């Protein structure tokens, strides 16, 4: 039994953790007659400077030439990781892009019992009151290349042929979300209304949907990270249900995509039955 357990741990921490996948979904969200546009959704890299395989794989995504790149946070996990992240994103930074933060962009991970994840979320458990990671440098690096900081703000952008209204919020997992700062009906004259957040908390998703945002993007869950084959995620680490812990689904009439993300905490470097992923969403006219 010990040998089987060690083999499973080795597979989860070495093989599956580094077996990056690109998922693809078609989303029928556009008006008839509109040309398709492609959104590359990245999330939860939790990057440390020496994760060369992850860095190189993200760089390879530049060949997709997406119309828009959306980064839903938890990009770094080390004080020196910003240059590595910008190097990873370099082939994508010339594309239209936007981002929000996750808690791990501000607060460095700390060692803890990973089994706690199975019976409680990590919401607001951080006792750090002053950010310990260079989140300002992180944001400035992406913004310097033209990506939009969408933390608790709204914007209008051009994506392909589309006029897109975007609203984004900071991470609800550390109570920095301020939906009141973006609240109100989404612009009716936009071709697409996009809501962006790190953690897919149902209360915020419902607010986005009620305001008319048709496509919602989030990360945070890691898809459950340690899953059981044919059963799925044991937990989601937030308020969303297990059935929607990753992938494309609906919420209050809006489309929702939750990314299972590309990384893990340095102190829980394993995935099982939940491959690390990025997602290419092709937005199509409604049928």
mmCIF file of C-alpha atoms in Angstrom:
data_model
loop_
_atom_site.group_PDB
_atom_site.id
_atom_site.type_symbol
_atom_site.label_atom_id
_atom_site.label_comp_id
_atom_site.label_asym_id
_atom_site.label_seq_id
_atom_site.Cartn_x
_atom_site.Cartn_y
_atom_site.Cartn_z
ATOM 1 C CA UNK A 1 0.000 0.000 0.000
ATOM 2 C CA UNK A 2 2.836 2.369 0.832
ATOM 3 C CA UNK A 3 4.316 1.862 -2.616
ATOM 4 C CA UNK A 4 0.996 2.605 -4.296
ATOM 5 C CA UNK A 5 0.606 5.765 -2.206
ATOM 6 C CA UNK A 6 4.085 6.979 -3.069
ATOM 7 C CA UNK A 7 3.508 6.270 -6.756
ATOM 8 C CA UNK A 8 0.252 8.226 -6.650
ATOM 9 C CA UNK A 9 1.951 11.149 -4.930
ATOM 10 C CA UNK A 10 4.755 11.107 -7.478
ATOM 11 C CA UNK A 11 2.270 11.088 -10.358
ATOM 12 C CA UNK A 12 0.234 13.962 -8.848
ATOM 13 C CA UNK A 13 3.223 16.143 -8.015
ATOM 14 C CA UNK A 14 5.493 15.467 -10.999
ATOM 15 C CA UNK A 15 3.466 14.148 -13.928
ATOM 16 C CA UNK A 16 -0.037 15.626 -13.766
ATOM 17 C CA UNK A 17 1.052 18.925 -12.230
ATOM 18 C CA UNK A 18 3.189 19.537 -15.335
ATOM 19 C CA UNK A 19 0.786 18.109 -17.941
ATOM 20 C CA UNK A 20 -0.678 21.381 -19.138
ATOM 21 C CA UNK A 21 -3.793 21.310 -21.291
ATOM 22 C CA UNK A 22 -5.598 23.771 -23.526
ATOM 23 C CA UNK A 23 -9.354 23.382 -23.257
ATOM 24 C CA UNK A 24 -11.687 24.808 -25.890
ATOM 25 C CA UNK A 25 -15.308 25.876 -25.598
ATOM 26 C CA UNK A 26 -17.738 27.525 -27.996
ATOM 27 C CA UNK A 27 -19.968 30.126 -26.328
ATOM 28 C CA UNK A 28 -23.083 31.221 -28.272
ATOM 29 C CA UNK A 29 -23.325 34.693 -26.778
ATOM 30 C CA UNK A 30 -23.149 37.118 -29.737
ATOM 31 C CA UNK A 31 -25.873 38.644 -31.855
ATOM 32 C CA UNK A 32 -26.523 37.046 -35.228
ATOM 33 C CA UNK A 33 -24.236 38.233 -37.981
ATOM 34 C CA UNK A 34 -21.284 38.900 -35.681
ATOM 35 C CA UNK A 35 -17.901 37.405 -36.462
ATOM 36 C CA UNK A 36 -16.539 34.939 -33.882
ATOM 37 C CA UNK A 37 -13.935 36.246 -31.435
ATOM 38 C CA UNK A 38 -11.571 34.234 -29.264
ATOM 39 C CA UNK A 39 -10.787 34.836 -25.594
ATOM 40 C CA UNK A 40 -7.826 33.129 -23.950
ATOM 41 C CA UNK A 41 -8.611 32.666 -20.254
ATOM 42 C CA UNK A 42 -5.601 32.267 -17.933
ATOM 43 C CA UNK A 43 -5.774 31.858 -14.183
ATOM 44 C CA UNK A 44 -3.961 30.706 -11.065
ATOM 45 C CA UNK A 45 -0.422 30.275 -12.329
ATOM 46 C CA UNK A 46 0.924 30.679 -8.753
ATOM 47 C CA UNK A 47 4.239 31.204 -10.486
ATOM 48 C CA UNK A 48 7.626 30.807 -8.858
ATOM 49 C CA UNK A 49 10.783 31.759 -10.802
ATOM 50 C CA UNK A 50 12.003 28.220 -11.513
ATOM 51 C CA UNK A 51 8.823 26.751 -13.019
ATOM 52 C CA UNK A 52 10.418 26.609 -16.439
ATOM 53 C CA UNK A 53 7.985 24.091 -17.941
ATOM 54 C CA UNK A 54 4.996 26.243 -17.013
ATOM 55 C CA UNK A 55 6.682 29.424 -18.258
ATOM 56 C CA UNK A 56 7.518 27.867 -21.614
ATOM 57 C CA UNK A 57 4.053 26.381 -22.024
ATOM 58 C CA UNK A 58 2.372 29.736 -21.401
ATOM 59 C CA UNK A 59 4.731 31.342 -23.912
ATOM 60 C CA UNK A 60 3.602 28.785 -26.495
ATOM 61 C CA UNK A 61 0.032 30.111 -26.229
ATOM 62 C CA UNK A 62 1.063 33.184 -28.185
ATOM 63 C CA UNK A 63 0.679 31.062 -31.329
ATOM 64 C CA UNK A 64 -3.089 31.038 -30.743
ATOM 65 C CA UNK A 65 -3.273 34.771 -31.510
ATOM 66 C CA UNK A 66 -6.394 35.338 -29.376
ATOM 67 C CA UNK A 67 -8.467 38.488 -29.758
ATOM 68 C CA UNK A 68 -8.464 39.029 -25.987
ATOM 69 C CA UNK A 69 -6.520 37.593 -23.034
ATOM 70 C CA UNK A 70 -8.170 37.565 -19.602
ATOM 71 C CA UNK A 71 -6.080 36.794 -16.507
ATOM 72 C CA UNK A 72 -8.265 36.105 -13.459
ATOM 73 C CA UNK A 73 -5.545 36.293 -10.840
ATOM 74 C CA UNK A 74 -3.282 34.393 -8.441
ATOM 75 C CA UNK A 75 -0.508 34.868 -10.970
ATOM 76 C CA UNK A 76 2.477 34.765 -8.614
ATOM 77 C CA UNK A 77 3.577 32.905 -5.481
ATOM 78 C CA UNK A 78 7.065 34.322 -4.867
ATOM 79 C CA UNK A 79 8.502 37.830 -4.348
ATOM 80 C CA UNK A 80 10.816 37.415 -7.348
ATOM 81 C CA UNK A 81 8.238 35.957 -9.725
ATOM 82 C CA UNK A 82 7.096 39.095 -11.572
ATOM 83 C CA UNK A 83 9.917 39.078 -14.188
ATOM 84 C CA UNK A 84 9.263 35.370 -14.805
ATOM 85 C CA UNK A 85 5.549 36.004 -15.220
ATOM 86 C CA UNK A 86 6.095 38.843 -17.686
ATOM 87 C CA UNK A 87 8.507 36.624 -19.608
ATOM 88 C CA UNK A 88 5.850 33.895 -19.725
ATOM 89 C CA UNK A 89 3.213 36.366 -20.936
ATOM 90 C CA UNK A 90 5.504 38.178 -23.376
ATOM 91 C CA UNK A 91 4.080 36.598 -26.573
ATOM 92 C CA UNK A 92 0.572 37.523 -25.380
ATOM 93 C CA UNK A 93 1.162 41.043 -24.089
ATOM 94 C CA UNK A 94 0.832 42.514 -27.574
ATOM 95 C CA UNK A 95 -2.766 41.261 -27.649
ATOM 96 C CA UNK A 96 -5.687 43.066 -26.038
ATOM 97 C CA UNK A 97 -5.703 41.988 -22.377
ATOM 98 C CA UNK A 98 -7.127 42.618 -18.930
ATOM 99 C CA UNK A 99 -6.601 41.281 -15.423
ATOM 100 C CA UNK A 100 -7.849 41.136 -11.856
ATOM 101 C CA UNK A 101 -5.946 40.095 -8.733
ATOM 102 C CA UNK A 102 -6.328 37.055 -6.527
ATOM 103 C CA UNK A 103 -5.324 36.886 -2.888
ATOM 104 C CA UNK A 104 -2.044 35.178 -3.762
ATOM 105 C CA UNK A 105 -0.965 38.159 -5.832
ATOM 106 C CA UNK A 106 -0.814 40.108 -2.562
ATOM 107 C CA UNK A 107 -0.044 37.596 0.168
ATOM 108 C CA UNK A 108 2.692 34.987 -0.081
ATOM 109 C CA UNK A 109 1.612 31.400 0.602
ATOM 110 C CA UNK A 110 2.573 29.907 3.947
ATOM 111 C CA UNK A 111 3.034 26.289 5.024
ATOM 112 C CA UNK A 112 -0.142 24.766 6.440
ATOM 113 C CA UNK A 113 -1.877 21.444 6.766
ATOM 114 C CA UNK A 114 -3.269 20.783 3.258
ATOM 115 C CA UNK A 115 -6.005 18.556 4.719
ATOM 116 C CA UNK A 116 -7.722 21.687 6.089
ATOM 117 C CA UNK A 117 -8.770 22.396 2.521
ATOM 118 C CA UNK A 118 -11.153 19.429 2.719
ATOM 119 C CA UNK A 119 -13.341 20.826 5.498
ATOM 120 C CA UNK A 120 -13.051 24.625 5.304
ATOM 121 C CA UNK A 121 -12.309 27.330 2.767
ATOM 122 C CA UNK A 122 -9.309 29.605 3.105
ATOM 123 C CA UNK A 123 -11.473 32.740 2.960
ATOM 124 C CA UNK A 124 -10.097 35.515 5.169
ATOM 125 C CA UNK A 125 -7.798 33.116 7.050
ATOM 126 C CA UNK A 126 -4.670 35.072 6.148
ATOM 127 C CA UNK A 127 -3.264 36.908 9.131
ATOM 128 C CA UNK A 128 -1.007 39.106 7.050
ATOM 129 C CA UNK A 129 -2.274 42.666 7.146
ATOM 130 C CA UNK A 130 0.360 44.135 4.822
ATOM 131 C CA UNK A 131 0.817 42.588 1.365
ATOM 132 C CA UNK A 132 4.016 40.571 1.139
ATOM 133 C CA UNK A 133 4.136 40.103 -2.639
ATOM 134 C CA UNK A 134 4.891 42.824 -5.234
ATOM 135 C CA UNK A 135 1.325 43.168 -6.522
ATOM 136 C CA UNK A 136 1.880 46.764 -7.618
ATOM 137 C CA UNK A 137 4.888 45.730 -9.722
ATOM 138 C CA UNK A 138 2.828 42.851 -11.112
ATOM 139 C CA UNK A 139 -0.014 45.135 -12.167
ATOM 140 C CA UNK A 140 2.286 47.810 -13.503
ATOM 141 C CA UNK A 141 4.119 45.265 -15.652
ATOM 142 C CA UNK A 142 0.933 44.113 -17.358
ATOM 143 C CA UNK A 143 -0.532 47.623 -17.587
ATOM 144 C CA UNK A 144 2.667 48.946 -19.203
ATOM 145 C CA UNK A 145 1.951 46.627 -22.137
ATOM 146 C CA UNK A 146 -1.612 47.892 -22.456
ATOM 147 C CA UNK A 147 -3.513 45.320 -20.385
ATOM 148 C CA UNK A 148 -6.329 46.835 -18.337
ATOM 149 C CA UNK A 149 -6.447 46.644 -14.544
ATOM 150 C CA UNK A 150 -10.093 45.682 -13.933
ATOM 151 C CA UNK A 151 -10.069 45.508 -10.126
ATOM 152 C CA UNK A 152 -13.334 47.139 -8.986
ATOM 153 C CA UNK A 153 -13.772 49.143 -12.171
ATOM 154 C CA UNK A 154 -15.433 49.199 -15.593
ATOM 155 C CA UNK A 155 -14.167 49.822 -19.135
ATOM 156 C CA UNK A 156 -15.144 49.754 -22.797
ATOM 157 C CA UNK A 157 -12.766 47.988 -25.160
ATOM 158 C CA UNK A 158 -12.626 46.916 -28.789
ATOM 159 C CA UNK A 159 -12.221 43.161 -29.265
ATOM 160 C CA UNK A 160 -12.145 42.142 -32.903
ATOM 161 C CA UNK A 161 -15.257 43.729 -34.377
ATOM 162 C CA UNK A 162 -16.964 43.934 -30.984
ATOM 163 C CA UNK A 163 -17.563 46.851 -28.658
ATOM 164 C CA UNK A 164 -17.195 45.163 -25.259
ATOM 165 C CA UNK A 165 -18.319 46.515 -21.896
ATOM 166 C CA UNK A 166 -16.245 45.020 -19.066
ATOM 167 C CA UNK A 167 -16.756 45.111 -15.310
ATOM 168 C CA UNK A 168 -14.282 43.543 -12.906
ATOM 169 C CA UNK A 169 -13.912 43.101 -9.159
ATOM 170 C CA UNK A 170 -11.026 42.398 -6.814
ATOM 171 C CA UNK A 171 -10.849 39.133 -4.877
ATOM 172 C CA UNK A 172 -13.850 38.387 -2.662
ATOM 173 C CA UNK A 173 -11.775 35.709 -0.933
ATOM 174 C CA UNK A 174 -9.965 38.469 0.974
ATOM 175 C CA UNK A 175 -12.976 40.815 1.056
ATOM 176 C CA UNK A 176 -11.486 43.299 -1.402
ATOM 177 C CA UNK A 177 -14.353 42.995 -3.863
ATOM 178 C CA UNK A 178 -16.414 46.191 -4.216
ATOM 179 C CA UNK A 179 -19.270 45.394 -6.502
ATOM 180 C CA UNK A 180 -20.882 48.684 -5.490
ATOM 181 C CA UNK A 181 -18.169 50.458 -7.510
ATOM 182 C CA UNK A 182 -19.236 48.713 -10.735
ATOM 183 C CA UNK A 183 -22.938 48.236 -9.989
ATOM 184 C CA UNK A 184 -25.645 49.287 -12.402
ATOM 185 C CA UNK A 185 -27.053 48.101 -15.706
ATOM 186 C CA UNK A 186 -24.380 47.098 -18.203
ATOM 187 C CA UNK A 187 -24.337 49.361 -21.274
ATOM 188 C CA UNK A 188 -27.175 48.259 -23.523
ATOM 189 C CA UNK A 189 -25.392 49.427 -26.671
ATOM 190 C CA UNK A 190 -22.365 47.142 -26.159
ATOM 191 C CA UNK A 191 -21.980 44.094 -28.418
ATOM 192 C CA UNK A 192 -20.838 42.019 -25.439
ATOM 193 C CA UNK A 193 -21.004 42.545 -21.678
ATOM 194 C CA UNK A 194 -18.207 40.745 -19.802
ATOM 195 C CA UNK A 195 -17.843 40.289 -16.031
ATOM 196 C CA UNK A 196 -14.464 39.303 -14.554
ATOM 197 C CA UNK A 197 -13.573 38.132 -11.033
ATOM 198 C CA UNK A 198 -11.092 35.859 -9.298
ATOM 199 C CA UNK A 199 -13.308 33.795 -7.009
ATOM 200 C CA UNK A 200 -16.658 32.590 -8.394
ATOM 201 C CA UNK A 201 -18.838 33.535 -5.456
ATOM 202 C CA UNK A 202 -22.526 33.094 -6.352
ATOM 203 C CA UNK A 203 -23.554 36.406 -4.752
ATOM 204 C CA UNK A 204 -21.252 38.351 -7.066
ATOM 205 C CA UNK A 205 -22.103 36.234 -10.096
ATOM 206 C CA UNK A 206 -25.778 36.931 -9.493
ATOM 207 C CA UNK A 207 -25.099 40.662 -9.296
ATOM 208 C CA UNK A 208 -23.202 40.571 -12.599
ATOM 209 C CA UNK A 209 -26.017 38.588 -14.219
ATOM 210 C CA UNK A 210 -28.726 40.892 -12.865
ATOM 211 C CA UNK A 211 -26.853 43.887 -14.321
ATOM 212 C CA UNK A 212 -26.838 42.265 -17.745
ATOM 213 C CA UNK A 213 -23.314 40.835 -18.044
ATOM 214 C CA UNK A 214 -23.661 37.912 -20.447
ATOM 215 C CA UNK A 215 -20.308 36.164 -19.953
ATOM 216 C CA UNK A 216 -18.600 35.764 -16.569
ATOM 217 C CA UNK A 217 -14.999 34.584 -16.111
ATOM 218 C CA UNK A 218 -13.414 33.387 -12.854
ATOM 219 C CA UNK A 219 -10.692 31.110 -11.502
ATOM 220 C CA UNK A 220 -9.589 30.356 -7.925
ATOM 221 C CA UNK A 221 -10.994 26.827 -7.542
ATOM 222 C CA UNK A 222 -8.135 24.923 -9.229
ATOM 223 C CA UNK A 223 -10.955 22.691 -10.445
ATOM 224 C CA UNK A 224 -10.845 21.036 -7.035
ATOM 225 C CA UNK A 225 -7.123 20.249 -7.565
ATOM 226 C CA UNK A 226 -7.355 16.796 -5.969
ATOM 227 C CA UNK A 227 -10.313 15.032 -7.536
ATOM 228 C CA UNK A 228 -11.745 11.524 -7.573
ATOM 229 C CA UNK A 229 -12.149 9.903 -10.998
ATOM 230 C CA UNK A 230 -15.815 9.604 -12.048
ATOM 231 C CA UNK A 231 -16.824 11.710 -9.013
ATOM 232 C CA UNK A 232 -15.015 14.984 -9.461
ATOM 233 C CA UNK A 233 -13.972 17.679 -7.032
ATOM 234 C CA UNK A 234 -14.280 17.100 -3.309
ATOM 235 C CA UNK A 235 -14.369 20.832 -2.539
ATOM 236 C CA UNK A 236 -14.389 24.178 -4.360
ATOM 237 C CA UNK A 237 -12.783 26.482 -1.731
ATOM 238 C CA UNK A 238 -15.564 29.039 -2.309
ATOM 239 C CA UNK A 239 -19.344 29.262 -2.528
ATOM 240 C CA UNK A 240 -19.805 27.698 -5.946
ATOM 241 C CA UNK A 241 -21.147 24.144 -6.148
ATOM 242 C CA UNK A 242 -18.946 21.185 -7.104
ATOM 243 C CA UNK A 243 -20.720 20.660 -10.422
ATOM 244 C CA UNK A 244 -19.459 24.032 -11.679
ATOM 245 C CA UNK A 245 -15.991 23.953 -10.140
ATOM 246 C CA UNK A 246 -14.475 24.225 -13.629
ATOM 247 C CA UNK A 247 -15.571 24.591 -17.221
ATOM 248 C CA UNK A 248 -18.503 26.248 -18.946
ATOM 249 C CA UNK A 249 -21.940 26.453 -17.344
ATOM 250 C CA UNK A 250 -24.815 28.874 -16.779
ATOM 251 C CA UNK A 251 -25.594 31.188 -13.877
ATOM 252 C CA UNK A 252 -28.849 33.146 -13.667
ATOM 253 C CA UNK A 253 -29.053 33.246 -17.454
ATOM 254 C CA UNK A 254 -25.418 34.290 -18.025
ATOM 255 C CA UNK A 255 -22.622 32.095 -19.338
ATOM 256 C CA UNK A 256 -19.988 31.270 -16.713
ATOM 257 C CA UNK A 257 -16.500 29.924 -17.306
ATOM 258 C CA UNK A 258 -14.425 28.848 -14.305
ATOM 259 C CA UNK A 259 -10.813 28.016 -15.080
ATOM 260 C CA UNK A 260 -9.159 25.129 -13.257
ATOM 261 C CA UNK A 261 -5.956 27.154 -13.527
ATOM 262 C CA UNK A 262 -2.377 26.311 -14.341
ATOM 263 C CA UNK A 263 -0.590 26.159 -10.999
ATOM 264 C CA UNK A 264 -0.705 25.137 -7.371
ATOM 265 C CA UNK A 265 0.499 26.543 -4.101
ATOM 266 C CA UNK A 266 4.230 25.801 -3.627
ATOM 267 C CA UNK A 267 3.189 24.076 -0.386
ATOM 268 C CA UNK A 268 0.648 21.797 -2.082
ATOM 269 C CA UNK A 269 2.380 20.999 -5.391
ATOM 270 C CA UNK A 270 0.091 18.240 -6.624
ATOM 271 C CA UNK A 271 -2.913 17.710 -8.882
ATOM 272 C CA UNK A 272 -4.893 14.531 -9.308
ATOM 273 C CA UNK A 273 -7.618 13.897 -11.921
ATOM 274 C CA UNK A 274 -7.577 17.642 -12.568
ATOM 275 C CA UNK A 275 -5.022 18.674 -15.175
ATOM 276 C CA UNK A 276 -3.667 22.246 -15.164
ATOM 277 C CA UNK A 277 -5.295 24.209 -17.935
ATOM 278 C CA UNK A 278 -5.834 27.361 -19.913
ATOM 279 C CA UNK A 279 -8.979 27.815 -21.990
ATOM 280 C CA UNK A 280 -9.693 29.208 -25.418
ATOM 281 C CA UNK A 281 -13.283 30.461 -25.585
ATOM 282 C CA UNK A 282 -14.675 31.040 -29.063
ATOM 283 C CA UNK A 283 -17.625 33.436 -28.884
ATOM 284 C CA UNK A 284 -20.206 32.681 -31.560
ATOM 285 C CA UNK A 285 -23.596 34.097 -32.592
ATOM 286 C CA UNK A 286 -26.592 32.721 -30.739
ATOM 287 C CA UNK A 287 -28.489 30.049 -32.622
#
